[in-house]
Amino acid sequence: MALKQLSLSLQFGELKNAARHRAALPRHSVARWIRHALAHDGEITVRIVDAEEGRTLNRDYRRRDYATNVLTFDYTQEPVVTADLVLCAPVVAQEAKDNKKTLQAHYAHMLVHGTLHAQGWDHETGEQDAEAMEAEEIRILAGLGFKNPYR
């Protein structure tokens, strides 16, 4: 299957340890990870934020008053996937540490996860949907050379 075309905007907010996060997210890698998860061509903005911005967005758009790892704002799914993916750097870093994963591996997982959400995949609609989404994440990440993120 041919990879889809991607127009990518990669943005970094004001971050502590910004160099560490930038090093884990080279533009060519971010584009590759997202393209492997796309079923259609895409126009995607990825923004890496601090805990304050992540919490504000999660509170304002999801009514959950905490910073979360990835937020997906999906606008269209066909013929072009258009979405904003917002990743909270301190949350992603802490989860990577807690799960004994590299920061880059966890960012790859969160970008694949968010890209699938942008295309209608949802793990909060039931156990069968969660299992299907996890299986798709595992498949995509394996193709990218990453281990199963759920083990």
Coordinates of C-alpha atoms in Angstrom, one line a residue:
M1 CA 0.0 0.0 0.0
A2 CA 1.4 3.4 -1.0
L3 CA 1.9 5.9 1.7
K4 CA -0.4 8.9 1.7
Q5 CA 0.6 12.5 1.0
L6 CA 0.9 14.7 4.1
S7 CA 1.0 18.4 4.7
L8 CA 2.5 18.7 8.2
S9 CA 2.9 21.7 10.5
L10 CA 5.0 20.9 13.5
Q11 CA 4.9 23.4 16.3
F12 CA 6.5 23.6 19.7
G13 CA 5.0 25.8 22.5
E14 CA 7.0 27.1 25.4
L15 CA 8.5 24.0 27.0
K16 CA 11.0 23.2 29.7
N17 CA 13.6 20.8 28.3
A18 CA 12.5 21.8 24.8
A19 CA 15.7 20.4 23.2
R20 CA 14.9 17.0 24.5
H21 CA 11.5 17.0 23.0
R22 CA 12.7 18.5 19.7
A23 CA 15.4 15.8 19.5
A24 CA 12.7 13.1 20.0
L25 CA 10.6 14.6 17.2
P26 CA 12.6 15.2 14.1
R27 CA 10.2 16.4 11.4
H28 CA 10.9 13.5 9.0
S29 CA 10.1 11.0 11.7
V30 CA 6.9 12.7 12.7
A31 CA 5.8 12.8 9.1
R32 CA 6.7 9.1 8.6
W33 CA 4.8 8.0 11.7
I34 CA 1.7 9.9 10.8
R35 CA 1.8 8.9 7.1
H36 CA 1.8 5.2 8.2
A37 CA -1.4 5.7 10.1
L38 CA -3.3 7.6 7.4
A39 CA -5.9 6.0 5.2
H40 CA -6.2 9.1 3.1
D41 CA -4.0 12.1 2.3
G42 CA -3.7 14.4 5.3
E43 CA -3.2 18.0 6.4
I44 CA -2.2 17.8 10.0
T45 CA -0.8 20.2 12.6
V46 CA 1.1 18.7 15.5
R47 CA 1.6 21.0 18.5
I48 CA 3.8 20.1 21.4
V49 CA 2.7 21.9 24.5
D50 CA 3.4 22.3 28.2
A51 CA 1.1 21.1 31.0
E52 CA -0.7 24.4 31.4
E53 CA -1.7 24.6 27.7
G54 CA -2.6 20.9 27.7
R55 CA -4.8 21.2 30.7
T56 CA -6.5 24.4 29.4
L57 CA -7.3 22.7 26.1
N58 CA -8.5 19.5 27.7
R59 CA -10.7 21.4 30.2
D60 CA -12.2 23.7 27.5
Y61 CA -12.8 21.1 24.8
R62 CA -13.4 17.9 26.8
R63 CA -14.5 19.2 30.2
R64 CA -11.7 17.3 31.8
D65 CA -9.5 19.4 34.1
Y66 CA -6.1 17.8 33.7
A67 CA -3.4 17.7 31.1
T68 CA -3.6 14.5 28.9
N69 CA -1.1 12.9 26.6
V70 CA -2.7 13.7 23.2
L71 CA -5.8 15.6 22.1
T72 CA -7.2 15.2 18.6
F73 CA -9.2 17.9 16.9
D74 CA -10.5 16.3 13.8
Y75 CA -12.2 18.4 11.1
T76 CA -12.5 16.1 8.0
Q77 CA -11.8 12.4 7.3
E78 CA -12.3 12.3 3.6
P79 CA -11.2 13.0 1.0
V80 CA -8.4 14.5 3.1
V81 CA -7.8 13.9 6.8
T82 CA -7.5 17.4 8.4
A83 CA -6.7 17.5 12.1
D84 CA -4.8 19.2 14.9
L85 CA -2.9 16.8 17.3
V86 CA -1.8 18.4 20.6
L87 CA 0.7 16.5 22.6
C88 CA 1.5 17.5 26.2
A89 CA 5.3 17.1 26.5
P90 CA 5.5 16.6 30.3
V91 CA 2.7 14.0 30.3
V92 CA 4.2 12.1 27.4
A93 CA 7.7 12.2 29.0
Q94 CA 6.3 10.9 32.4
E95 CA 4.3 8.1 30.7
A96 CA 7.4 7.1 28.7
K97 CA 9.5 7.0 32.0
D98 CA 6.7 5.1 33.9
N99 CA 6.4 2.5 31.1
K100 CA 10.2 2.2 30.5
K101 CA 9.9 3.4 26.9
T102 CA 12.0 5.8 25.1
L103 CA 10.6 9.3 24.7
Q104 CA 10.7 8.9 20.9
A105 CA 8.8 5.5 21.0
H106 CA 6.0 7.0 23.1
Y107 CA 5.7 10.1 20.9
A108 CA 5.4 7.7 17.9
H109 CA 2.7 5.8 19.7
M110 CA 0.8 9.0 20.6
L111 CA 1.0 10.4 17.1
V112 CA -0.3 7.1 15.6
H113 CA -3.0 7.1 18.3
G114 CA -4.0 10.7 17.6
T115 CA -4.0 10.1 13.8
L116 CA -6.3 7.1 14.2
H117 CA -8.7 9.3 16.3
A118 CA -8.7 11.9 13.5
Q119 CA -10.0 9.2 11.2
G120 CA -12.8 8.1 13.5
W121 CA -11.2 5.3 15.5
D122 CA -12.4 5.5 19.1
H123 CA -11.3 3.4 22.2
E124 CA -13.9 5.0 24.5
T125 CA -17.0 3.6 22.8
G126 CA -16.7 0.1 24.0
E127 CA -14.3 -2.8 24.6
Q128 CA -14.5 -4.1 21.0
D129 CA -13.6 -0.7 19.6
A130 CA -10.8 -0.3 22.1
E131 CA -9.3 -3.7 21.2
A132 CA -9.6 -2.9 17.4
M133 CA -7.9 0.4 17.8
E134 CA -5.1 -1.1 20.0
A135 CA -4.6 -3.8 17.4
E136 CA -4.3 -1.3 14.6
E137 CA -1.8 0.8 16.7
I138 CA 0.3 -2.3 17.3
R139 CA 0.2 -3.2 13.6
I140 CA 1.3 0.3 12.5
L141 CA 4.0 0.7 15.1
A142 CA 5.4 -2.8 14.3
G143 CA 5.7 -1.7 10.7
L144 CA 7.6 1.3 11.9
G145 CA 10.0 -0.8 14.0
F146 CA 8.5 -0.1 17.4
K147 CA 7.5 -2.7 20.0
N148 CA 4.0 -3.3 21.2
P149 CA 3.2 -0.2 23.3
Y150 CA 0.7 -2.1 25.5
R151 CA 3.3 -4.5 26.9

